[in-house]
């Protein structure tokens, strides 16, 4: 029988995020050319998804404006929709500038994969301090930059967002997976897109909403409160991409 995987999750400190970024680069480099019967195509067409989410946001805003009274979620959307719509539009434009379709096709042809859940409980630390990656159930052939962008956003959320460590994370990843200007523009696009805000309001409004629970409103408020950190990440990446 195979030995069990380490049971201890890696603590999400700033220093460990740098280690995690290096491990992510190693994983992506090692996975290049991997052929598997379990391999699946990309989960989403990002240009279409970004456009669709902006259309849904416009419909939600129109629906809210037609009401005579507003609940807590409605007010949060009314106060913030314009900024998030502008972010989504910027992400669309950056995808085009980065030639996203060509980058994705090139990554798939080379056999690169995206883990899609590279975070928290899926990074395990053994007693000898070695690191293990688990949770590959949603992995698919795609540009690995999806994983990197998601991990950078998680770092900003879980720490104080020091740009020094952010720079070290990129350098650690770059050692194994070099990032050129075109890759940096794509990374900017992925960081600019307000993924969580769009996902939450899509979930809340595109189903029959009987009532607004405090938990629903708090999740959206937490997402909005984290926006300054997300902006810092985007501006940092934008500077590097120039």
PDB file of C-alpha atoms in Angstrom:
ATOM      1  CA  UNK A   1       0.000   0.000   0.000  1.00  0.00           C
ATOM      2  CA  UNK A   2       1.103   3.545  -0.680  1.00  0.00           C
ATOM      3  CA  UNK A   3       1.958   5.739   2.331  1.00  0.00           C
ATOM      4  CA  UNK A   4      -0.733   8.269   3.227  1.00  0.00           C
ATOM      5  CA  UNK A   5      -0.364  11.846   2.107  1.00  0.00           C
ATOM      6  CA  UNK A   6       0.691  14.402   4.726  1.00  0.00           C
ATOM      7  CA  UNK A   7      -2.278  15.398   6.846  1.00  0.00           C
ATOM      8  CA  UNK A   8      -1.081  18.872   7.776  1.00  0.00           C
ATOM      9  CA  UNK A   9      -2.139  21.727   5.544  1.00  0.00           C
ATOM     10  CA  UNK A  10       0.490  24.366   4.779  1.00  0.00           C
ATOM     11  CA  UNK A  11      -0.015  27.460   6.919  1.00  0.00           C
ATOM     12  CA  UNK A  12      -0.766  30.443   4.710  1.00  0.00           C
ATOM     13  CA  UNK A  13       1.923  32.865   5.836  1.00  0.00           C
ATOM     14  CA  UNK A  14       3.580  35.325   3.452  1.00  0.00           C
ATOM     15  CA  UNK A  15       6.785  33.263   3.456  1.00  0.00           C
ATOM     16  CA  UNK A  16       4.883  30.082   2.680  1.00  0.00           C
ATOM     17  CA  UNK A  17       3.102  31.769  -0.205  1.00  0.00           C
ATOM     18  CA  UNK A  18       6.543  32.298  -1.766  1.00  0.00           C
ATOM     19  CA  UNK A  19       7.251  28.588  -1.307  1.00  0.00           C
ATOM     20  CA  UNK A  20       3.852  27.789  -2.757  1.00  0.00           C
ATOM     21  CA  UNK A  21       4.538  29.937  -5.835  1.00  0.00           C
ATOM     22  CA  UNK A  22       7.843  28.127  -6.423  1.00  0.00           C
ATOM     23  CA  UNK A  23       6.087  24.758  -6.066  1.00  0.00           C
ATOM     24  CA  UNK A  24       3.389  25.914  -8.500  1.00  0.00           C
ATOM     25  CA  UNK A  25       6.047  26.766 -11.084  1.00  0.00           C
ATOM     26  CA  UNK A  26       7.731  23.389 -10.567  1.00  0.00           C
ATOM     27  CA  UNK A  27       4.396  21.598 -10.949  1.00  0.00           C
ATOM     28  CA  UNK A  28       3.536  23.420 -14.164  1.00  0.00           C
ATOM     29  CA  UNK A  29       6.964  22.820 -15.661  1.00  0.00           C
ATOM     30  CA  UNK A  30       6.933  19.130 -14.713  1.00  0.00           C
ATOM     31  CA  UNK A  31       3.437  18.714 -16.128  1.00  0.00           C
ATOM     32  CA  UNK A  32       4.303  20.012 -19.588  1.00  0.00           C
ATOM     33  CA  UNK A  33       3.492  17.392 -22.205  1.00  0.00           C
ATOM     34  CA  UNK A  34       1.615  15.163 -19.792  1.00  0.00           C
ATOM     35  CA  UNK A  35      -0.870  12.967 -21.614  1.00  0.00           C
ATOM     36  CA  UNK A  36      -3.677  11.527 -19.541  1.00  0.00           C
ATOM     37  CA  UNK A  37      -6.926   9.761 -20.269  1.00  0.00           C
ATOM     38  CA  UNK A  38      -8.417  11.927 -17.523  1.00  0.00           C
ATOM     39  CA  UNK A  39      -7.354  15.164 -19.190  1.00  0.00           C
ATOM     40  CA  UNK A  40     -10.227  17.489 -20.006  1.00  0.00           C
ATOM     41  CA  UNK A  41     -10.481  20.615 -22.184  1.00  0.00           C
ATOM     42  CA  UNK A  42     -10.665  24.134 -20.688  1.00  0.00           C
ATOM     43  CA  UNK A  43     -13.657  24.658 -18.447  1.00  0.00           C
ATOM     44  CA  UNK A  44     -14.545  28.119 -19.747  1.00  0.00           C
ATOM     45  CA  UNK A  45     -14.208  30.392 -22.746  1.00  0.00           C
ATOM     46  CA  UNK A  46     -13.079  33.528 -20.891  1.00  0.00           C
ATOM     47  CA  UNK A  47     -13.906  36.192 -23.515  1.00  0.00           C
ATOM     48  CA  UNK A  48     -17.453  34.837 -23.777  1.00  0.00           C
ATOM     49  CA  UNK A  49     -17.741  34.425 -20.005  1.00  0.00           C
ATOM     50  CA  UNK A  50     -16.593  37.976 -19.274  1.00  0.00           C
ATOM     51  CA  UNK A  51     -19.026  39.394 -21.832  1.00  0.00           C
ATOM     52  CA  UNK A  52     -21.861  37.231 -20.490  1.00  0.00           C
ATOM     53  CA  UNK A  53     -21.255  38.310 -16.890  1.00  0.00           C
ATOM     54  CA  UNK A  54     -21.293  41.992 -17.877  1.00  0.00           C
ATOM     55  CA  UNK A  55     -24.611  41.470 -19.644  1.00  0.00           C
ATOM     56  CA  UNK A  56     -25.999  39.745 -16.556  1.00  0.00           C
ATOM     57  CA  UNK A  57     -24.798  42.608 -14.352  1.00  0.00           C
ATOM     58  CA  UNK A  58     -26.593  45.090 -16.611  1.00  0.00           C
ATOM     59  CA  UNK A  59     -29.809  43.060 -16.368  1.00  0.00           C
ATOM     60  CA  UNK A  60     -29.526  42.812 -12.586  1.00  0.00           C
ATOM     61  CA  UNK A  61     -29.012  46.562 -12.321  1.00  0.00           C
ATOM     62  CA  UNK A  62     -32.051  47.181 -14.540  1.00  0.00           C
ATOM     63  CA  UNK A  63     -34.115  44.808 -12.413  1.00  0.00           C
ATOM     64  CA  UNK A  64     -33.072  46.589  -9.217  1.00  0.00           C
ATOM     65  CA  UNK A  65     -33.865  50.032 -10.670  1.00  0.00           C
ATOM     66  CA  UNK A  66     -37.386  48.885 -11.513  1.00  0.00           C
ATOM     67  CA  UNK A  67     -38.159  48.115  -7.882  1.00  0.00           C
ATOM     68  CA  UNK A  68     -39.789  50.491  -5.439  1.00  0.00           C
ATOM     69  CA  UNK A  69     -37.873  49.128  -2.441  1.00  0.00           C
ATOM     70  CA  UNK A  70     -34.370  47.722  -2.045  1.00  0.00           C
ATOM     71  CA  UNK A  71     -32.866  45.119   0.259  1.00  0.00           C
ATOM     72  CA  UNK A  72     -29.272  45.048   1.493  1.00  0.00           C
ATOM     73  CA  UNK A  73     -27.942  43.169  -1.526  1.00  0.00           C
ATOM     74  CA  UNK A  74     -29.667  45.567  -3.916  1.00  0.00           C
ATOM     75  CA  UNK A  75     -28.017  48.532  -2.225  1.00  0.00           C
ATOM     76  CA  UNK A  76     -24.561  46.965  -2.405  1.00  0.00           C
ATOM     77  CA  UNK A  77     -24.983  46.322  -6.121  1.00  0.00           C
ATOM     78  CA  UNK A  78     -26.352  49.834  -6.734  1.00  0.00           C
ATOM     79  CA  UNK A  79     -23.358  51.370  -4.963  1.00  0.00           C
ATOM     80  CA  UNK A  80     -20.695  49.243  -6.621  1.00  0.00           C
ATOM     81  CA  UNK A  81     -21.869  47.946  -9.997  1.00  0.00           C
ATOM     82  CA  UNK A  82     -20.224  50.707 -12.050  1.00  0.00           C
ATOM     83  CA  UNK A  83     -16.725  50.040 -10.697  1.00  0.00           C
ATOM     84  CA  UNK A  84     -17.035  46.297 -11.198  1.00  0.00           C
ATOM     85  CA  UNK A  85     -18.432  46.697 -14.680  1.00  0.00           C
ATOM     86  CA  UNK A  86     -15.432  48.885 -15.537  1.00  0.00           C
ATOM     87  CA  UNK A  87     -13.085  46.221 -14.142  1.00  0.00           C
ATOM     88  CA  UNK A  88     -14.743  43.509 -16.217  1.00  0.00           C
ATOM     89  CA  UNK A  89     -14.522  45.653 -19.341  1.00  0.00           C
ATOM     90  CA  UNK A  90     -10.825  46.289 -18.670  1.00  0.00           C
ATOM     91  CA  UNK A  91     -10.272  42.541 -18.287  1.00  0.00           C
ATOM     92  CA  UNK A  92     -11.984  41.938 -21.638  1.00  0.00           C
ATOM     93  CA  UNK A  93      -9.736  44.471 -23.339  1.00  0.00           C
ATOM     94  CA  UNK A  94      -6.603  43.002 -21.761  1.00  0.00           C
ATOM     95  CA  UNK A  95      -7.570  39.494 -22.881  1.00  0.00           C
ATOM     96  CA  UNK A  96      -7.651  40.766 -26.441  1.00  0.00           C
ATOM     97  CA  UNK A  97      -4.356  42.625 -26.023  1.00  0.00           C
ATOM     98  CA  UNK A  98      -2.712  39.486 -24.638  1.00  0.00           C
ATOM     99  CA  UNK A  99      -4.072  37.387 -27.541  1.00  0.00           C
ATOM    100  CA  UNK A 100      -5.651  35.068 -25.019  1.00  0.00           C
ATOM    101  CA  UNK A 101      -6.935  32.578 -27.592  1.00  0.00           C
ATOM    102  CA  UNK A 102      -3.464  32.059 -29.030  1.00  0.00           C
ATOM    103  CA  UNK A 103      -1.869  31.724 -25.591  1.00  0.00           C
ATOM    104  CA  UNK A 104      -4.467  29.199 -24.506  1.00  0.00           C
ATOM    105  CA  UNK A 105      -4.152  27.169 -27.720  1.00  0.00           C
ATOM    106  CA  UNK A 106      -0.357  27.157 -27.412  1.00  0.00           C
ATOM    107  CA  UNK A 107      -0.514  25.999 -23.788  1.00  0.00           C
ATOM    108  CA  UNK A 108      -2.942  23.183 -24.622  1.00  0.00           C
ATOM    109  CA  UNK A 109      -0.850  22.054 -27.599  1.00  0.00           C
ATOM    110  CA  UNK A 110       2.208  21.907 -25.321  1.00  0.00           C
ATOM    111  CA  UNK A 111       0.292  19.800 -22.798  1.00  0.00           C
ATOM    112  CA  UNK A 112       0.190  22.315 -19.959  1.00  0.00           C
ATOM    113  CA  UNK A 113      -2.514  21.906 -17.349  1.00  0.00           C
ATOM    114  CA  UNK A 114      -4.293  24.090 -14.815  1.00  0.00           C
ATOM    115  CA  UNK A 115      -4.958  22.686 -11.328  1.00  0.00           C
ATOM    116  CA  UNK A 116      -7.952  25.019 -10.718  1.00  0.00           C
ATOM    117  CA  UNK A 117      -7.858  24.594  -6.902  1.00  0.00           C
ATOM    118  CA  UNK A 118      -4.265  25.385  -5.984  1.00  0.00           C
ATOM    119  CA  UNK A 119      -4.841  26.724  -2.499  1.00  0.00           C
ATOM    120  CA  UNK A 120      -5.307  26.039   1.198  1.00  0.00           C
ATOM    121  CA  UNK A 121      -6.264  22.471   1.942  1.00  0.00           C
ATOM    122  CA  UNK A 122      -4.736  21.137  -1.285  1.00  0.00           C
ATOM    123  CA  UNK A 123      -1.187  22.094  -0.245  1.00  0.00           C
ATOM    124  CA  UNK A 124       0.087  19.610   2.326  1.00  0.00           C
ATOM    125  CA  UNK A 125       3.252  19.827   4.412  1.00  0.00           C
ATOM    126  CA  UNK A 126       5.041  16.684   5.616  1.00  0.00           C
ATOM    127  CA  UNK A 127       7.062  16.308   8.804  1.00  0.00           C
ATOM    128  CA  UNK A 128      10.287  16.624   6.808  1.00  0.00           C
ATOM    129  CA  UNK A 129       8.978  20.018   5.521  1.00  0.00           C
ATOM    130  CA  UNK A 130       8.420  18.730   1.981  1.00  0.00           C
ATOM    131  CA  UNK A 131       5.301  19.979   0.185  1.00  0.00           C
ATOM    132  CA  UNK A 132       2.671  17.941  -1.630  1.00  0.00           C
ATOM    133  CA  UNK A 133      -0.146  19.008  -3.954  1.00  0.00           C
ATOM    134  CA  UNK A 134      -3.521  17.248  -3.842  1.00  0.00           C
ATOM    135  CA  UNK A 135      -7.026  17.877  -5.186  1.00  0.00           C
ATOM    136  CA  UNK A 136      -6.556  17.460  -8.926  1.00  0.00           C
ATOM    137  CA  UNK A 137     -10.192  16.502  -9.568  1.00  0.00           C
ATOM    138  CA  UNK A 138     -10.939  19.672 -11.578  1.00  0.00           C
ATOM    139  CA  UNK A 139      -7.603  19.940 -13.384  1.00  0.00           C
ATOM    140  CA  UNK A 140      -7.788  20.519 -17.128  1.00  0.00           C
ATOM    141  CA  UNK A 141      -5.584  21.330 -20.086  1.00  0.00           C
ATOM    142  CA  UNK A 142      -5.278  25.115 -20.174  1.00  0.00           C
ATOM    143  CA  UNK A 143      -2.880  27.993 -19.628  1.00  0.00           C
ATOM    144  CA  UNK A 144      -1.293  27.589 -16.181  1.00  0.00           C
ATOM    145  CA  UNK A 145      -1.588  31.338 -15.630  1.00  0.00           C
ATOM    146  CA  UNK A 146      -5.089  30.734 -14.270  1.00  0.00           C
ATOM    147  CA  UNK A 147      -3.503  28.998 -11.284  1.00  0.00           C
ATOM    148  CA  UNK A 148      -0.926  31.733 -10.782  1.00  0.00           C
ATOM    149  CA  UNK A 149      -3.482  34.562 -10.914  1.00  0.00           C
ATOM    150  CA  UNK A 150      -5.734  32.738  -8.455  1.00  0.00           C
ATOM    151  CA  UNK A 151      -2.843  32.089  -6.072  1.00  0.00           C
ATOM    152  CA  UNK A 152      -1.744  35.736  -6.184  1.00  0.00           C
ATOM    153  CA  UNK A 153      -5.291  36.841  -5.372  1.00  0.00           C
ATOM    154  CA  UNK A 154      -5.380  34.389  -2.474  1.00  0.00           C
ATOM    155  CA  UNK A 155      -2.107  35.792  -1.144  1.00  0.00           C
ATOM    156  CA  UNK A 156      -3.574  39.320  -1.176  1.00  0.00           C
ATOM    157  CA  UNK A 157      -6.698  38.108   0.625  1.00  0.00           C
ATOM    158  CA  UNK A 158      -4.988  36.011   3.303  1.00  0.00           C
ATOM    159  CA  UNK A 159      -2.122  38.390   4.199  1.00  0.00           C
ATOM    160  CA  UNK A 160      -1.521  42.123   4.525  1.00  0.00           C
ATOM    161  CA  UNK A 161      -0.691  42.166   0.805  1.00  0.00           C
ATOM    162  CA  UNK A 162       2.962  43.229   1.052  1.00  0.00           C
ATOM    163  CA  UNK A 163       4.265  43.997  -2.441  1.00  0.00           C
ATOM    164  CA  UNK A 164       7.688  42.743  -1.399  1.00  0.00           C
ATOM    165  CA  UNK A 165       6.382  39.212  -0.967  1.00  0.00           C
ATOM    166  CA  UNK A 166       4.253  39.552  -4.078  1.00  0.00           C
ATOM    167  CA  UNK A 167       7.424  40.333  -6.030  1.00  0.00           C
ATOM    168  CA  UNK A 168       9.142  37.317  -4.476  1.00  0.00           C
ATOM    169  CA  UNK A 169       6.229  35.077  -5.443  1.00  0.00           C
ATOM    170  CA  UNK A 170       6.472  36.129  -9.075  1.00  0.00           C
ATOM    171  CA  UNK A 171      10.244  35.682  -9.055  1.00  0.00           C
ATOM    172  CA  UNK A 172       9.899  32.214  -7.507  1.00  0.00           C
ATOM    173  CA  UNK A 173       7.387  31.154 -10.165  1.00  0.00           C
ATOM    174  CA  UNK A 174       9.429  32.772 -12.949  1.00  0.00           C
ATOM    175  CA  UNK A 175      12.436  30.583 -12.054  1.00  0.00           C
ATOM    176  CA  UNK A 176      10.536  27.552 -13.332  1.00  0.00           C
ATOM    177  CA  UNK A 177       7.997  29.113 -15.724  1.00  0.00           C
ATOM    178  CA  UNK A 178       9.423  32.277 -17.345  1.00  0.00           C
ATOM    179  CA  UNK A 179       6.930  35.118 -17.730  1.00  0.00           C
ATOM    180  CA  UNK A 180       7.335  37.318 -20.807  1.00  0.00           C
ATOM    181  CA  UNK A 181       5.477  40.542 -21.531  1.00  0.00           C
ATOM    182  CA  UNK A 182       2.585  38.779 -23.235  1.00  0.00           C
ATOM    183  CA  UNK A 183       2.150  36.442 -20.263  1.00  0.00           C
ATOM    184  CA  UNK A 184       2.238  39.413 -17.895  1.00  0.00           C
ATOM    185  CA  UNK A 185      -0.542  41.168 -19.844  1.00  0.00           C
ATOM    186  CA  UNK A 186      -2.664  38.029 -19.582  1.00  0.00           C
ATOM    187  CA  UNK A 187      -1.919  37.851 -15.868  1.00  0.00           C
ATOM    188  CA  UNK A 188      -3.129  41.465 -15.601  1.00  0.00           C
ATOM    189  CA  UNK A 189      -6.368  40.525 -17.352  1.00  0.00           C
ATOM    190  CA  UNK A 190      -6.999  37.627 -14.971  1.00  0.00           C
ATOM    191  CA  UNK A 191      -6.199  39.788 -11.939  1.00  0.00           C
ATOM    192  CA  UNK A 192      -8.377  42.670 -13.144  1.00  0.00           C
ATOM    193  CA  UNK A 193     -11.514  40.594 -13.605  1.00  0.00           C
ATOM    194  CA  UNK A 194     -13.789  40.776 -10.494  1.00  0.00           C
ATOM    195  CA  UNK A 195     -14.393  37.036 -10.471  1.00  0.00           C
ATOM    196  CA  UNK A 196     -15.851  36.689  -6.974  1.00  0.00           C
ATOM    197  CA  UNK A 197     -18.202  39.672  -7.195  1.00  0.00           C
ATOM    198  CA  UNK A 198     -19.591  38.492 -10.528  1.00  0.00           C
ATOM    199  CA  UNK A 199     -19.957  34.921  -9.272  1.00  0.00           C
ATOM    200  CA  UNK A 200     -21.781  35.959  -6.092  1.00  0.00           C
ATOM    201  CA  UNK A 201     -24.305  38.254  -7.716  1.00  0.00           C
ATOM    202  CA  UNK A 202     -24.904  35.714 -10.474  1.00  0.00           C
ATOM    203  CA  UNK A 203     -25.644  33.123  -7.804  1.00  0.00           C
ATOM    204  CA  UNK A 204     -27.851  35.443  -5.727  1.00  0.00           C
ATOM    205  CA  UNK A 205     -29.918  37.047  -8.468  1.00  0.00           C
ATOM    206  CA  UNK A 206     -30.194  34.351 -11.126  1.00  0.00           C
ATOM    207  CA  UNK A 207     -32.190  32.042  -8.911  1.00  0.00           C
ATOM    208  CA  UNK A 208     -35.502  32.578  -7.183  1.00  0.00           C
ATOM    209  CA  UNK A 209     -34.575  34.634  -4.148  1.00  0.00           C
ATOM    210  CA  UNK A 210     -37.081  34.232  -1.318  1.00  0.00           C
ATOM    211  CA  UNK A 211     -35.167  36.334   1.178  1.00  0.00           C
ATOM    212  CA  UNK A 212     -31.738  37.833   1.719  1.00  0.00           C
ATOM    213  CA  UNK A 213     -29.872  36.082   4.498  1.00  0.00           C
ATOM    214  CA  UNK A 214     -27.308  37.994   6.576  1.00  0.00           C
ATOM    215  CA  UNK A 215     -24.664  35.499   5.400  1.00  0.00           C
ATOM    216  CA  UNK A 216     -25.325  36.296   1.727  1.00  0.00           C
ATOM    217  CA  UNK A 217     -25.038  40.017   2.313  1.00  0.00           C
ATOM    218  CA  UNK A 218     -21.905  39.594   4.446  1.00  0.00           C
ATOM    219  CA  UNK A 219     -20.157  37.516   1.774  1.00  0.00           C
ATOM    220  CA  UNK A 220     -20.783  40.216  -0.808  1.00  0.00           C
ATOM    221  CA  UNK A 221     -19.668  42.931   1.617  1.00  0.00           C
ATOM    222  CA  UNK A 222     -16.457  41.011   2.369  1.00  0.00           C
ATOM    223  CA  UNK A 223     -15.805  40.746  -1.343  1.00  0.00           C
ATOM    224  CA  UNK A 224     -16.249  44.508  -1.754  1.00  0.00           C
ATOM    225  CA  UNK A 225     -14.059  45.228   1.279  1.00  0.00           C
ATOM    226  CA  UNK A 226     -11.242  43.226  -0.326  1.00  0.00           C
ATOM    227  CA  UNK A 227     -11.358  45.347  -3.481  1.00  0.00           C
ATOM    228  CA  UNK A 228      -8.473  47.723  -2.502  1.00  0.00           C
ATOM    229  CA  UNK A 229      -6.130  44.735  -2.233  1.00  0.00           C
ATOM    230  CA  UNK A 230      -7.262  43.461  -5.615  1.00  0.00           C
ATOM    231  CA  UNK A 231      -6.567  46.881  -7.119  1.00  0.00           C
ATOM    232  CA  UNK A 232      -3.064  46.884  -5.601  1.00  0.00           C
ATOM    233  CA  UNK A 233      -2.395  43.502  -7.186  1.00  0.00           C
ATOM    234  CA  UNK A 234      -3.563  44.670 -10.599  1.00  0.00           C
ATOM    235  CA  UNK A 235      -1.560  47.908 -10.465  1.00  0.00           C
ATOM    236  CA  UNK A 236       1.556  46.006  -9.406  1.00  0.00           C
ATOM    237  CA  UNK A 237       1.204  43.561 -12.301  1.00  0.00           C
ATOM    238  CA  UNK A 238       0.387  46.362 -14.739  1.00  0.00           C
ATOM    239  CA  UNK A 239       3.637  48.117 -13.871  1.00  0.00           C
ATOM    240  CA  UNK A 240       5.616  44.918 -14.495  1.00  0.00           C
ATOM    241  CA  UNK A 241       3.874  44.305 -17.825  1.00  0.00           C
ATOM    242  CA  UNK A 242       4.897  47.654 -19.319  1.00  0.00           C
TER     243      UNK A 242
END
